[in-house]
PDB file of C-alpha atoms in Angstrom:
ATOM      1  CA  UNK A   1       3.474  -8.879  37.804  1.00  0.00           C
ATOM      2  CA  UNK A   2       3.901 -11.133  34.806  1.00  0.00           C
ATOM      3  CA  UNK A   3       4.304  -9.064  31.368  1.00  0.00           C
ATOM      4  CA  UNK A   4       3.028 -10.215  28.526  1.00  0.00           C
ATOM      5  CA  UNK A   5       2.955  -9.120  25.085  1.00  0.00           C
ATOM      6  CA  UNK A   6       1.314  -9.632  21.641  1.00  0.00           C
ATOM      7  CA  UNK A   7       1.418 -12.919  19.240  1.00  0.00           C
ATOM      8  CA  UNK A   8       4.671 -12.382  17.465  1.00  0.00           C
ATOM      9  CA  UNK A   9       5.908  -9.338  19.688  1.00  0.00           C
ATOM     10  CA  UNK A  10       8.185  -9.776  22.221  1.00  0.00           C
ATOM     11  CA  UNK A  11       8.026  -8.919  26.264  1.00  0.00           C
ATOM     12  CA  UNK A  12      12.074  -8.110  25.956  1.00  0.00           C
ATOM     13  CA  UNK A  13      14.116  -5.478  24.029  1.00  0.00           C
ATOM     14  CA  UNK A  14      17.535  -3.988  24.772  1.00  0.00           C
ATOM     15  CA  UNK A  15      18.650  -0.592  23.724  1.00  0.00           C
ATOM     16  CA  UNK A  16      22.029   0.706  24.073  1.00  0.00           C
ATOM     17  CA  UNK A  17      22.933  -1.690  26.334  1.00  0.00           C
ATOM     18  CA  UNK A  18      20.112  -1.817  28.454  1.00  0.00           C
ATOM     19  CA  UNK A  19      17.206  -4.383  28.360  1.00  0.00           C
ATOM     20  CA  UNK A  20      13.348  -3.179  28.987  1.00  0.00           C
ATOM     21  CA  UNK A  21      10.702  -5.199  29.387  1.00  0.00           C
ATOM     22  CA  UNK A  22       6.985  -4.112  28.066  1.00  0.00           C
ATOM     23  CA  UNK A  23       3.555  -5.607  28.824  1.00  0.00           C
ATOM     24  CA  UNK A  24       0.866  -4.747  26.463  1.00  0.00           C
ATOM     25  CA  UNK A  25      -1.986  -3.483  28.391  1.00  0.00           C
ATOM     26  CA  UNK A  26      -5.224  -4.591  27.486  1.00  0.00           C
ATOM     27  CA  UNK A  27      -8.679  -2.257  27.441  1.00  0.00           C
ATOM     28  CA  UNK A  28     -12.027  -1.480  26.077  1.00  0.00           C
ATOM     29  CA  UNK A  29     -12.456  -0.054  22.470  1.00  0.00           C
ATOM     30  CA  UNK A  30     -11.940   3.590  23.007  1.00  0.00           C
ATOM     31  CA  UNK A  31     -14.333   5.857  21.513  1.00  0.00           C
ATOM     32  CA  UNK A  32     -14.542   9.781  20.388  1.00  0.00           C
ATOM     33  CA  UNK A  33     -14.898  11.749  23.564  1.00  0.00           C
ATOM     34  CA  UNK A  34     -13.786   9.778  26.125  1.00  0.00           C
ATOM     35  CA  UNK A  35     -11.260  11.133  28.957  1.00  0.00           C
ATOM     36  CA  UNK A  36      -8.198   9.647  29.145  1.00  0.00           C
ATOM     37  CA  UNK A  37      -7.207  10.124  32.169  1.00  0.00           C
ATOM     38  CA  UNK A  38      -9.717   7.763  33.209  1.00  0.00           C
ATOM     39  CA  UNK A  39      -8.455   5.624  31.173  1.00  0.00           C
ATOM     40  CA  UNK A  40      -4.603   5.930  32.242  1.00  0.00           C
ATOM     41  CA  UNK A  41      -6.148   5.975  36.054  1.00  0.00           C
ATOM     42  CA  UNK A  42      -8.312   2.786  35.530  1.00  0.00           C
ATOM     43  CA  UNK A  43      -5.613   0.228  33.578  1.00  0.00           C
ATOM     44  CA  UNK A  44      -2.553   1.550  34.239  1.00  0.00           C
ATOM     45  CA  UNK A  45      -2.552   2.824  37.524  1.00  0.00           C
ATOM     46  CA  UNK A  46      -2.957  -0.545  39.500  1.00  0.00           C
ATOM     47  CA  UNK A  47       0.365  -1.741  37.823  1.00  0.00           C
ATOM     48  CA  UNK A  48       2.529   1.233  37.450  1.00  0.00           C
ATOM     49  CA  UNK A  49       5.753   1.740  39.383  1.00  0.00           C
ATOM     50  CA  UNK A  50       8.302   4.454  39.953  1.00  0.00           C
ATOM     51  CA  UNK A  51      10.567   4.556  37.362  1.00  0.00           C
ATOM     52  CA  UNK A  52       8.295   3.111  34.538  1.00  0.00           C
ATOM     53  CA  UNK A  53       7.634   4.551  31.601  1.00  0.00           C
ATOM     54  CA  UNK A  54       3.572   4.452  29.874  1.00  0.00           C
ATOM     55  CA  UNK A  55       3.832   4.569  25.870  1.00  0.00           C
ATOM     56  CA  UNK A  56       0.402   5.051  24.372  1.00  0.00           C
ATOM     57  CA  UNK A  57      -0.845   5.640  20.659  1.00  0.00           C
ATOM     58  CA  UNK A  58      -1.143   8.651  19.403  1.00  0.00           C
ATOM     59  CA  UNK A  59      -5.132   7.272  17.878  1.00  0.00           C
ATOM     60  CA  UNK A  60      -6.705   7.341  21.750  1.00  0.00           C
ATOM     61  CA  UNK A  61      -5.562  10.417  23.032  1.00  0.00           C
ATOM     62  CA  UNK A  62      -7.010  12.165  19.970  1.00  0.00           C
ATOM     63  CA  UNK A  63     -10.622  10.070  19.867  1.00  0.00           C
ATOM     64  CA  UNK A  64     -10.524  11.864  23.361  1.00  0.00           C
ATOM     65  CA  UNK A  65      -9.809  14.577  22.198  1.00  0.00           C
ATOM     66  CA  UNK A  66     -12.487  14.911  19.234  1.00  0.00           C
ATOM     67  CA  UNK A  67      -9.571  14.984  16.574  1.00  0.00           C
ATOM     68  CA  UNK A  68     -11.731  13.657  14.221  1.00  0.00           C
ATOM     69  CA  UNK A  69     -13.098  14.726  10.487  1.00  0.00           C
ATOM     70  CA  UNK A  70     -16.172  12.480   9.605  1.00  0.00           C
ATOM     71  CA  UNK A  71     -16.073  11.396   5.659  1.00  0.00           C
ATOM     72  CA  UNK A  72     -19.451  13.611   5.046  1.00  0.00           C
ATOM     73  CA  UNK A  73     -16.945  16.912   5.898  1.00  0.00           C
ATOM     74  CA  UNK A  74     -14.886  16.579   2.823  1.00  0.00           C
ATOM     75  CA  UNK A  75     -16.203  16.950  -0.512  1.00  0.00           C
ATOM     76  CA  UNK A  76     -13.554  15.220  -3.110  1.00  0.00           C
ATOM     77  CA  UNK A  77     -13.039  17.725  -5.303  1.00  0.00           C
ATOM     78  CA  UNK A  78     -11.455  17.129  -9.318  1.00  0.00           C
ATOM     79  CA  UNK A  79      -7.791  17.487  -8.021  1.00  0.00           C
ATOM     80  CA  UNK A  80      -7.937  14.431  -5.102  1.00  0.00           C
ATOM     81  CA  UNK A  81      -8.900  12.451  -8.129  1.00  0.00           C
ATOM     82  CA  UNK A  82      -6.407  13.106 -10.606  1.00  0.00           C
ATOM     83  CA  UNK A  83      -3.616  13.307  -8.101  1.00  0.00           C
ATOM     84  CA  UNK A  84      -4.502  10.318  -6.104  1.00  0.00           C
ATOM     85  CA  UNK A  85      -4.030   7.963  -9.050  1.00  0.00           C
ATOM     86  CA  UNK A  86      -0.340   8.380  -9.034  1.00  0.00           C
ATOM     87  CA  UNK A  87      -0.032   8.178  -4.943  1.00  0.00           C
ATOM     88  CA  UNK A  88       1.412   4.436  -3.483  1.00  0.00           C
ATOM     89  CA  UNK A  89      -1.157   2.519  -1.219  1.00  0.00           C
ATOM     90  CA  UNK A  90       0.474   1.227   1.273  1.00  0.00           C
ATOM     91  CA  UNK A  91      -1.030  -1.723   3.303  1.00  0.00           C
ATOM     92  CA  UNK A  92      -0.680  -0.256   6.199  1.00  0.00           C
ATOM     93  CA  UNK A  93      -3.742   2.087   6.224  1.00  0.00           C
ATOM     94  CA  UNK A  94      -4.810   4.945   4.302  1.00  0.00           C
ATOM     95  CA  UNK A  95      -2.643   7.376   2.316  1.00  0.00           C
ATOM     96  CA  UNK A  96      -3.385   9.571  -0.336  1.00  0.00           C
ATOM     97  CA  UNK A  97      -3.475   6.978  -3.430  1.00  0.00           C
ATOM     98  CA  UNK A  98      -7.165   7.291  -1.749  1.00  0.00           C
ATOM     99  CA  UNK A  99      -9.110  10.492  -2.594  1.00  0.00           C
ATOM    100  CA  UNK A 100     -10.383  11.355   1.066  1.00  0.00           C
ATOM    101  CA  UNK A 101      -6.828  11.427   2.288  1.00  0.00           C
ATOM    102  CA  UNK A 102      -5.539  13.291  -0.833  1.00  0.00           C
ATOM    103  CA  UNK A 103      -9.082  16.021  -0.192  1.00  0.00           C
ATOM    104  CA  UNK A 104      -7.803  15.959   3.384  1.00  0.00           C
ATOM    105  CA  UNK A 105      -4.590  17.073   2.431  1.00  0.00           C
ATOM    106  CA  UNK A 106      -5.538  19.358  -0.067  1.00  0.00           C
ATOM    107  CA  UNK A 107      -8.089  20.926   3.169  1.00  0.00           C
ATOM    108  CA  UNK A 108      -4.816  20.862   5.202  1.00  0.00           C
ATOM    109  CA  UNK A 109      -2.180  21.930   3.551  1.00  0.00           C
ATOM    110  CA  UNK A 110      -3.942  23.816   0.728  1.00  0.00           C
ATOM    111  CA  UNK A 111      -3.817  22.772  -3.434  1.00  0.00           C
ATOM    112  CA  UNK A 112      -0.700  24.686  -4.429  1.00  0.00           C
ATOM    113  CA  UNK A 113       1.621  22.953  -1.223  1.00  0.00           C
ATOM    114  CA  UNK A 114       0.098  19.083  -2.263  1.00  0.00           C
ATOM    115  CA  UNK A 115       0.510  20.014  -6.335  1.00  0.00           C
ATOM    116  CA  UNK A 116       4.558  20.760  -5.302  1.00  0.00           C
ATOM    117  CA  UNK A 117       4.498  17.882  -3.158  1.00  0.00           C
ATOM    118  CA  UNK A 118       2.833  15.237  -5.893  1.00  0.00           C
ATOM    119  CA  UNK A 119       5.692  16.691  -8.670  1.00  0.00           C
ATOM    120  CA  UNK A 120       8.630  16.553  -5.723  1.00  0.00           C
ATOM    121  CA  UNK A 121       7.425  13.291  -4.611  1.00  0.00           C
ATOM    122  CA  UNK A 122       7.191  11.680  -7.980  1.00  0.00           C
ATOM    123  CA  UNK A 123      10.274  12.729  -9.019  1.00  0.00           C
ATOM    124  CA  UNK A 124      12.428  12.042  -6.061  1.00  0.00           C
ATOM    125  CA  UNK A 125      10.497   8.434  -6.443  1.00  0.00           C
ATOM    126  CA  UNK A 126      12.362   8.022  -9.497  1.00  0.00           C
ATOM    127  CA  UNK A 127      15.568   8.130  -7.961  1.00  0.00           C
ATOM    128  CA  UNK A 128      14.559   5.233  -5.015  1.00  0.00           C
ATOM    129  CA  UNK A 129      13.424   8.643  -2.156  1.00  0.00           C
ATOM    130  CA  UNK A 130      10.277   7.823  -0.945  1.00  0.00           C
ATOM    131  CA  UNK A 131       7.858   9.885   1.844  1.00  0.00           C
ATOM    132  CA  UNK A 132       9.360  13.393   0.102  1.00  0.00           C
ATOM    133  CA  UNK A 133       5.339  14.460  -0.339  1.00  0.00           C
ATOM    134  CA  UNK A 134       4.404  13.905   3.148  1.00  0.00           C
ATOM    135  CA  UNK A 135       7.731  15.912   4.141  1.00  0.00           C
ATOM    136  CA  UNK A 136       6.708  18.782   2.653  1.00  0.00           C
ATOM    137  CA  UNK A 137       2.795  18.227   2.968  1.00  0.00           C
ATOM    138  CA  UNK A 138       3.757  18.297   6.891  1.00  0.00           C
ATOM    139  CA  UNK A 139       2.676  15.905   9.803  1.00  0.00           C
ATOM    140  CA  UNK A 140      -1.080  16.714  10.226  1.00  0.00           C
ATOM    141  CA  UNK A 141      -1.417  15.043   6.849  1.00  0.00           C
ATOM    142  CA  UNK A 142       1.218  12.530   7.388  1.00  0.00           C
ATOM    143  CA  UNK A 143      -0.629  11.633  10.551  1.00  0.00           C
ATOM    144  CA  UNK A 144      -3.760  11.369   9.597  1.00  0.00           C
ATOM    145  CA  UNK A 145      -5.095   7.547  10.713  1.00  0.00           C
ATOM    146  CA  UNK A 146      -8.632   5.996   9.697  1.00  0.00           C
ATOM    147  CA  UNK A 147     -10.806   6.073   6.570  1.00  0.00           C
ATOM    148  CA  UNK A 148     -10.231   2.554   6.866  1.00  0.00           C
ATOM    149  CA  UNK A 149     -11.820  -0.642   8.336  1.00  0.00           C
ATOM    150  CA  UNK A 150      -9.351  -3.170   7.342  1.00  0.00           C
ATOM    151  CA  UNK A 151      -8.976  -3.688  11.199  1.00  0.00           C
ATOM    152  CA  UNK A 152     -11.749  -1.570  12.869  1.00  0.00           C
ATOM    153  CA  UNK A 153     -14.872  -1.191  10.978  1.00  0.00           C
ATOM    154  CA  UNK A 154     -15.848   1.797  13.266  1.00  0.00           C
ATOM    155  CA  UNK A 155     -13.150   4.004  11.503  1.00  0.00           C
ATOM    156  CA  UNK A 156     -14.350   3.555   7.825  1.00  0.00           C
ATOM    157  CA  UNK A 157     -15.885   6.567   8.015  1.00  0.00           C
ATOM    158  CA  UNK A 158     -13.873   8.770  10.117  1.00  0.00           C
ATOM    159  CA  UNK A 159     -10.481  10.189   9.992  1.00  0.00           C
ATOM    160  CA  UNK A 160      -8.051  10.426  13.120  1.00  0.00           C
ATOM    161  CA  UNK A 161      -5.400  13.263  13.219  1.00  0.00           C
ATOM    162  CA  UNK A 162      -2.625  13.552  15.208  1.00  0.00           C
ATOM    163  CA  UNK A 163      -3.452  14.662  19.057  1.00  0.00           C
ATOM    164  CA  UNK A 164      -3.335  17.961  20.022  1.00  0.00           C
ATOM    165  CA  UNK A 165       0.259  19.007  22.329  1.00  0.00           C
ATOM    166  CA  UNK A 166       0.937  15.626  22.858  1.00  0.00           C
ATOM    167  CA  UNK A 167       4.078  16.400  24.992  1.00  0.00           C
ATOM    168  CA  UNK A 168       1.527  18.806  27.049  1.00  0.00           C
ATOM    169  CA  UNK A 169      -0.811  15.738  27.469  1.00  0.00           C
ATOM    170  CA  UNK A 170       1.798  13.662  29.140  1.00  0.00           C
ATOM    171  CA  UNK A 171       2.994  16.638  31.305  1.00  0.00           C
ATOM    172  CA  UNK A 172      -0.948  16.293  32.457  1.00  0.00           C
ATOM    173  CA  UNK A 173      -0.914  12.555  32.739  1.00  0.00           C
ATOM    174  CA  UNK A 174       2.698  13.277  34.803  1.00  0.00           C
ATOM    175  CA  UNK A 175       1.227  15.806  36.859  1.00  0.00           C
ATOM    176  CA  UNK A 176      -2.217  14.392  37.564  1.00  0.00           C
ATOM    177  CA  UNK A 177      -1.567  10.293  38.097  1.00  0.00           C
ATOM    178  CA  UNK A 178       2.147  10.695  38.816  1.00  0.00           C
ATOM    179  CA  UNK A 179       3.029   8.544  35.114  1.00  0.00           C
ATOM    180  CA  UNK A 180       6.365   9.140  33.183  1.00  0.00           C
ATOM    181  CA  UNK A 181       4.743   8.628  29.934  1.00  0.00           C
ATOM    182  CA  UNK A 182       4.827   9.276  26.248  1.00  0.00           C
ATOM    183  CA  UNK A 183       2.664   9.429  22.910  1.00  0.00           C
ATOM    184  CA  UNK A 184       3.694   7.327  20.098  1.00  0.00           C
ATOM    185  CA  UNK A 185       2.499   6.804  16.182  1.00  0.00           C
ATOM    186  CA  UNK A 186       3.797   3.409  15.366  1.00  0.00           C
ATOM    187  CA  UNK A 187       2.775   0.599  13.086  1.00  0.00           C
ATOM    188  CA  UNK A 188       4.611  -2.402  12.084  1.00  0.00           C
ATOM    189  CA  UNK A 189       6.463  -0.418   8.845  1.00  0.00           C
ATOM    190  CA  UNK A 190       7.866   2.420  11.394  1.00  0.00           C
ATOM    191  CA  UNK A 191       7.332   4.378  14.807  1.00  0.00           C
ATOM    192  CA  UNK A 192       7.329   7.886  15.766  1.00  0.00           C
ATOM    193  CA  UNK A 193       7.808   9.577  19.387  1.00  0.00           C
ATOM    194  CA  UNK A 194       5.228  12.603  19.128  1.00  0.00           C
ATOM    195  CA  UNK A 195       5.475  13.978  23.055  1.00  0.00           C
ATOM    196  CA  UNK A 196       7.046  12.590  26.449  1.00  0.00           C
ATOM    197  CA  UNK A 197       6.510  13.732  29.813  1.00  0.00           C
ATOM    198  CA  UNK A 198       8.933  16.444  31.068  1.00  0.00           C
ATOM    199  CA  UNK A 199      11.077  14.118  33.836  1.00  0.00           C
ATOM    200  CA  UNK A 200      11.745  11.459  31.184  1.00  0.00           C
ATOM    201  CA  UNK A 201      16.040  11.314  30.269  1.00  0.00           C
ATOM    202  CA  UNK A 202      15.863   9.159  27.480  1.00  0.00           C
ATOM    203  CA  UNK A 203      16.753  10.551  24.205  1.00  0.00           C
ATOM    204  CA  UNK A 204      13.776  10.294  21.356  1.00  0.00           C
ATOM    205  CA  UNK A 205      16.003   8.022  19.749  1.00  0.00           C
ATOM    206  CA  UNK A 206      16.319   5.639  23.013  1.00  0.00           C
ATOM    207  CA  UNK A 207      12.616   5.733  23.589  1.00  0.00           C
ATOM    208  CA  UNK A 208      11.654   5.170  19.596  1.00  0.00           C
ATOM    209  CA  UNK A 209      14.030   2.379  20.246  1.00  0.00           C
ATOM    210  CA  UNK A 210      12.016   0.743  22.836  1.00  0.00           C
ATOM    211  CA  UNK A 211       8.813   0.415  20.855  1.00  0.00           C
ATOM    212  CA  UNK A 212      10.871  -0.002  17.397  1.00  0.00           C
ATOM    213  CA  UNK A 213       8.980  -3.636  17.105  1.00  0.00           C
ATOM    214  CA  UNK A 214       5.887  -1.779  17.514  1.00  0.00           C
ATOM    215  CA  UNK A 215       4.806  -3.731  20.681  1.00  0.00           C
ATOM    216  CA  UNK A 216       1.107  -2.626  20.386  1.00  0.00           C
ATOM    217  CA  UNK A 217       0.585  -5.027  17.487  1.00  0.00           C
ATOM    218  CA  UNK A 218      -1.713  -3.527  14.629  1.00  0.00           C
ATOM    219  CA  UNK A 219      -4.277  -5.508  14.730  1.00  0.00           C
ATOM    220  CA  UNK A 220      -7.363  -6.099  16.554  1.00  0.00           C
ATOM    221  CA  UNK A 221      -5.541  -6.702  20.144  1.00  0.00           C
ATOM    222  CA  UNK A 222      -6.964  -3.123  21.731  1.00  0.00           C
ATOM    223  CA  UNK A 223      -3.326  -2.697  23.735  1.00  0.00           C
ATOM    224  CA  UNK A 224      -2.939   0.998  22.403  1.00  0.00           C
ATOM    225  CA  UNK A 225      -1.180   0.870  26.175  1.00  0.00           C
ATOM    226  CA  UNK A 226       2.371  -0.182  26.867  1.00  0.00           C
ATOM    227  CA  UNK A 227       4.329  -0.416  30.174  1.00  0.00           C
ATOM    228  CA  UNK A 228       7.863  -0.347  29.916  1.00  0.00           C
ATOM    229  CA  UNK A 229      10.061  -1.036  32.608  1.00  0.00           C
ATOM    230  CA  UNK A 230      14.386  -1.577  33.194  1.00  0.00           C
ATOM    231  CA  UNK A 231      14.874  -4.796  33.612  1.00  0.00           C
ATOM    232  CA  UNK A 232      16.789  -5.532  36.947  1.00  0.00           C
TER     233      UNK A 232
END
């Protein structure tokens, strides 16, 4: 098979030695609901090998799911207002310099965890530490994607948190369609291995390595999908 990959990505990468190549997998918008499996079975299936490895973002697995909290759920309350205007917002999506994400994390983590955060984070900012709120805030918050239609107007009004037992999803996908795979949260500013299948060796650093370019692109490609296979 020919691999391809995005504008500006590219098909090669070597890591510790060894070169893999990955070919961004193309498929339909996936929606809230939907059963990935069927999805795996349908796009990747046909072109999967022994000895490959599937890397998919974290965002479909949890629109299957239902991980999602609809804007109407959260009413911003006095402290997402004040403490959101001294949050960063990044480019990259939503954080909590926007008051649903800073509600959201209040919901989450509870007000007195996000007040210690916001005084930790603004004072480690002063000495050049960033991320120190999300750190102690925790990953649900961290990982929370949408309220925001930059790229995808269907997810203006929705938020997207981080799959449920993402390692236990591959383990499924392993089991079921016979996939090494693993579950990824990765943009263009940094990537994060959330779960792998149970017969992958790799090390989490080897296999964050491997999609450190973020070969999905961020944009409106719809490859959340990525085979990855040793180059021979």
């Amino acid at each position: 098979m020919e691999f391809v990959a995005n504008k500006g990505k590219n098909v090669e990468i070597t890591v510790n030695g060894t070169t893999y190549m990955r070919h961004a997998i193309k498929t339909h918008f996936v929606n809230q609901g939907e059963d990935y499996m069927e999805i795996f079975r349908k796009y990747v299936s046909p072109i999967y090998e022994e000895g490959d490895i599937v890397s998919s973002s974290e965002k479909i697995i949890s629109l299957c799911q239902n991980r999602v909290v609809r804007r109407e759920e959260l009413r911003i309350g006095f402290w997402a207002r004040l403490l959101s205007k001294f949050a960063s917002h990044p480019d990259s999506g939503v954080g909590v310099g926007e008051t649903i994400k800073m509600q959201y994390a209040i919901s989450k983590a509870g007000l007195p965890k996000v007040l210690a955060a916001s005084v930790a984070g603004g004072v480690c900012k002063l000495f050049g530490k960033k991320g120190v709120f999300y750190e102690i805030v925790g990953n649900d918050v961290a990982g929370l994607d949408g309220f925001y239609d930059r790229v995808w107007e269907q997810y203006r009004d929705i938020g997207i948190e981080n799959p449920e037992n993402p390692s236990g999803v591959c383990d499924e996908i392993k089991e079921n369609l016979g996939m090494s795979c693993m579950i990824v949260d990765a943009n263009d500013l940094g990537q994060e291995v959330l779960g792998y299948s149970y017969d992958i060796t790799l090390s989490e650093e080897e296999l964050q390595g491997i999609i450190s370019d973020n070969p999905c692109g961020q944009e409106q490609q719809t490859t959340p999908i990525v085979l990855i296979r040793k180059k021979t």
